């Protein structure tokens, strides 16, 4: 059984912990900046980010960053790699992943999600509960596709796109890096980088940029 260190002690980490256990990992503990962070089930806080180096020196080699913030997840993951950690790829046993799909390190595929043929999922991606990523989609590093969202075939999502709850994208849609697609939106073509869109069809939310929302 592989032993895993989690980074993050919030709600997202709770779900990731369940997935890690279901996928057969043993979780040694989690890191969180808050000294008062309560245990998650039987799993306790071991310290903050600075503790990672000490754990690496003790022989721990495998970690997973369980943070919902797309940018922070990547940043901390890169720091862990620089310290010598490998990052796990977590796939819940109830998810359906095509043998021809590829999934990067540091990525989690949550319960009941579907990743179909020839999809390419980058590193540090969250394919959340029940999300559907159809054939030939390409998801850049740090993307989050939220619960029950759906991407039609051949969609491309740039780095760190946030694709909201229940949103969907027509096949062949392209969404630029850093864009935020609001809950329930319907993307029907091209979305520029770093903007926030909502509605059906998805249109920019006036006066709001993605940096302000994150
Ligand atoms: C789109 C979004 C990012 C905008 O956040 P925000 O800038 O804080 O937006 P606000 O709540 O201030 O709302 C601004 C306006 O947009 C509207 N709006 C917000 N989200 C909307 C959505 N998803 N669809 C349609 N309209 C939306 C609000 O009704 C409000 O309209 P008003 O000015 O006429 O009152 C956010 O509402 C959203 O949908 N987030 C996705 C959350 C999600 O999926 N989480 C998954 C976690 S796993």
XYZ file of C-alpha atoms and ligand atoms in Angstrom:
262
model
C 0.000 0.000 0.000
C 1.439 3.418 -0.965
C 1.672 6.040 1.770
C 0.482 9.502 0.843
C 0.802 12.995 2.360
C -2.124 15.355 1.730
C -1.752 19.120 1.510
C -4.934 20.898 2.617
C -7.406 20.297 5.410
C -10.608 21.847 4.029
C -13.755 20.498 2.427
C -12.049 19.521 -0.820
C -9.404 17.621 1.167
C -12.136 15.622 2.921
C -13.395 14.351 -0.426
C -9.872 13.697 -1.694
C -9.091 11.710 1.463
C -12.071 9.409 0.846
C -10.914 8.918 -2.742
C -7.343 8.171 -1.677
C -8.592 5.512 0.729
C -10.968 4.034 -1.859
C -8.101 3.910 -4.356
C -5.967 1.935 -1.898
C -3.610 4.600 -0.505
C -2.701 4.932 3.148
C -2.777 8.631 4.171
C -0.149 9.561 6.756
C -1.633 12.992 7.578
C -2.270 16.425 6.117
C -0.575 19.824 6.089
C -2.518 23.009 6.753
C -1.438 26.505 7.810
C -4.053 26.544 10.611
C -2.600 24.919 13.773
C -6.179 24.375 14.991
C -7.291 22.483 11.868
C -9.366 19.544 13.159
C -8.566 15.968 12.112
C -10.353 14.581 9.083
C -11.676 11.315 10.404
C -8.628 9.507 11.761
C -6.174 11.624 9.764
C -4.440 14.417 11.666
C -2.649 17.644 10.764
C 1.117 17.118 10.759
C 2.142 20.753 10.364
C 2.232 23.477 7.728
C 3.908 23.627 4.306
C 7.336 23.885 5.930
C 6.841 20.430 7.476
C 6.932 18.812 4.030
C 10.724 18.954 3.789
C 11.130 17.201 7.156
C 8.695 14.470 6.105
C 10.588 14.030 2.835
C 13.828 13.678 4.816
C 12.136 10.946 6.868
C 11.547 8.981 3.656
C 8.036 9.992 2.582
C 7.973 10.235 -1.216
C 4.359 10.603 -2.341
C 2.054 13.619 -1.906
C -1.169 15.086 -3.226
C -2.295 18.725 -3.113
C -5.965 18.816 -2.115
C -6.688 22.525 -2.534
C -9.593 23.906 -4.551
C -7.738 27.058 -5.640
C -6.399 26.267 -9.114
C -3.343 28.493 -8.971
C -2.322 27.593 -5.431
C -2.724 23.877 -6.125
C -0.198 24.077 -8.936
C 2.183 26.336 -7.060
C 2.354 24.115 -3.993
C 2.573 20.991 -6.135
C 5.609 22.394 -7.958
C 7.207 23.265 -4.619
C 6.695 19.691 -3.377
C 8.264 18.335 -6.560
C 11.250 20.620 -6.076
C 11.606 19.094 -2.594
C 11.728 15.634 -4.142
C 8.135 14.424 -3.798
C 6.249 12.558 -6.501
C 2.598 13.505 -6.892
C -0.090 10.827 -6.926
C -2.849 10.529 -9.520
C -6.117 9.668 -7.759
C -9.027 7.968 -9.517
C -12.100 6.902 -7.543
C -13.082 3.293 -8.295
C -16.564 4.389 -9.424
C -15.161 6.751 -12.099
C -15.040 5.503 -15.676
C -11.802 6.360 -17.440
C -11.147 5.207 -20.999
C -7.962 3.177 -21.472
C -7.049 5.615 -24.253
C -7.375 8.693 -22.022
C -4.308 10.145 -20.288
C -4.280 11.702 -16.821
C -1.477 13.799 -15.382
C 0.096 13.618 -11.944
C -1.503 15.601 -9.156
C -4.938 15.117 -10.747
C -8.031 13.663 -9.079
C -10.941 12.008 -10.861
C -13.848 11.989 -8.416
C -16.724 9.519 -7.879
C -18.992 8.812 -10.866
C -17.007 11.029 -13.241
C -16.500 9.866 -16.827
C -13.385 10.569 -18.897
C -13.945 9.246 -22.367
C -11.747 8.007 -25.193
C -8.540 9.864 -26.056
C -9.225 12.694 -23.595
C -6.026 14.323 -22.325
C -6.220 15.553 -18.729
C -3.287 17.643 -17.526
C -1.594 17.856 -14.139
C -3.244 19.293 -11.009
C -6.719 18.890 -12.556
C -9.930 18.255 -10.615
C -12.593 16.291 -12.501
C -15.221 16.638 -9.804
C -18.099 14.380 -8.799
C -20.199 13.194 -11.714
C -18.503 15.423 -14.304
C -18.333 14.189 -17.899
C -15.309 14.838 -20.094
C -16.109 13.525 -23.546
C -13.785 12.015 -26.124
C -10.751 13.968 -27.353
C -11.126 16.824 -24.866
C -7.887 18.503 -23.754
C -7.737 19.961 -20.221
C -4.712 22.085 -19.344
C -2.841 21.966 -16.043
C -4.727 23.247 -13.005
C -8.226 23.026 -14.531
C -11.252 22.320 -12.307
C -14.424 20.916 -13.858
C -17.049 21.131 -11.110
C -19.641 18.527 -10.109
C -22.155 17.404 -12.753
C -20.650 19.580 -15.479
C -20.250 18.201 -18.994
C -17.805 18.844 -21.831
C -18.813 17.636 -25.296
C -16.256 15.972 -27.534
C -13.073 17.768 -28.598
C -13.362 20.711 -26.176
C -10.164 22.480 -25.152
C -9.784 24.126 -21.728
C -6.678 26.251 -21.137
C -4.647 26.202 -17.944
C -6.489 26.904 -14.673
C -9.952 27.209 -16.213
C -12.730 26.900 -13.649
C -15.807 25.245 -15.166
C -18.745 25.631 -12.727
C -21.376 23.297 -11.283
C -23.653 21.832 -13.916
C -22.164 23.933 -16.737
C -21.821 22.372 -20.156
C -19.879 23.051 -23.327
C -20.880 22.188 -26.862
C -18.468 19.892 -28.712
C -15.373 21.678 -30.103
C -15.666 24.606 -27.651
C -12.456 26.377 -26.645
C -12.071 28.117 -23.289
C -9.049 30.345 -22.700
C -6.678 29.992 -19.746
C -7.865 31.361 -16.431
C -11.478 31.809 -17.544
C -14.336 31.133 -15.122
C -17.524 29.556 -16.421
C -20.371 30.146 -13.946
C -22.643 27.451 -12.569
C -25.201 26.269 -15.108
C -23.676 28.114 -18.076
C -23.796 26.739 -21.617
C -20.631 27.401 -23.628
C -21.264 27.389 -27.351
C -17.961 28.286 -28.954
C -14.945 30.323 -27.942
C -14.442 31.930 -24.506
C -11.548 34.358 -24.084
C -8.883 33.887 -21.411
C -9.313 35.377 -17.919
C -12.966 36.367 -18.177
C -16.074 35.281 -16.255
C -19.044 34.037 -18.266
C -22.539 32.993 -17.193
C -25.856 32.000 -18.767
C -27.065 30.150 -21.819
C -25.451 30.876 -24.151
C -22.505 31.867 -21.933
C -21.730 35.601 -22.050
C -19.257 37.740 -20.081
C -20.450 38.949 -16.692
C -20.098 42.739 -17.020
C -17.554 44.380 -14.766
C -16.189 41.135 -13.305
C -12.785 39.683 -14.141
C -11.579 36.279 -13.105
C -8.802 37.640 -10.869
C -11.407 39.457 -8.767
C -13.493 36.305 -8.257
C -10.625 33.993 -7.359
C -20.161 33.197 -12.006
C -19.618 33.378 -10.613
C -18.129 32.989 -10.565
C -19.765 34.868 -10.292
O -19.363 35.124 -8.982
P -19.510 36.619 -8.403
O -18.727 37.575 -9.236
O -19.188 36.539 -6.941
O -21.041 36.887 -8.684
P -22.195 37.528 -7.785
O -22.760 36.479 -6.868
O -21.709 38.825 -7.198
O -23.288 37.833 -8.886
C -23.134 38.872 -9.853
C -24.333 38.838 -10.783
O -24.240 37.694 -11.641
C -25.355 36.813 -11.460
N -24.829 35.448 -11.476
C -23.870 34.932 -10.660
N -23.619 33.666 -10.973
C -24.413 33.368 -12.015
C -24.592 32.192 -12.772
N -23.879 31.088 -12.519
N -25.479 32.219 -13.792
C -26.202 33.350 -14.037
N -26.074 34.500 -13.350
C -25.181 34.503 -12.344
C -25.939 37.198 -10.108
O -27.317 36.882 -10.035
C -25.680 38.675 -10.073
O -26.620 39.316 -10.881
P -27.200 40.792 -10.515
O -26.002 41.708 -10.532
O -28.192 41.064 -11.588
O -27.775 40.662 -9.145
C -20.358 32.512 -9.546
O -21.648 33.009 -9.263
C -20.482 31.059 -9.968
O -21.386 30.646 -10.722
N -19.558 30.252 -9.430
C -19.513 28.824 -9.672
C -19.519 28.097 -8.333
C -19.291 26.629 -8.525
O -19.662 26.036 -9.509
N -18.645 26.016 -7.527
C -18.299 24.619 -7.591
C -17.565 24.214 -6.354
S -17.139 22.524 -6.378
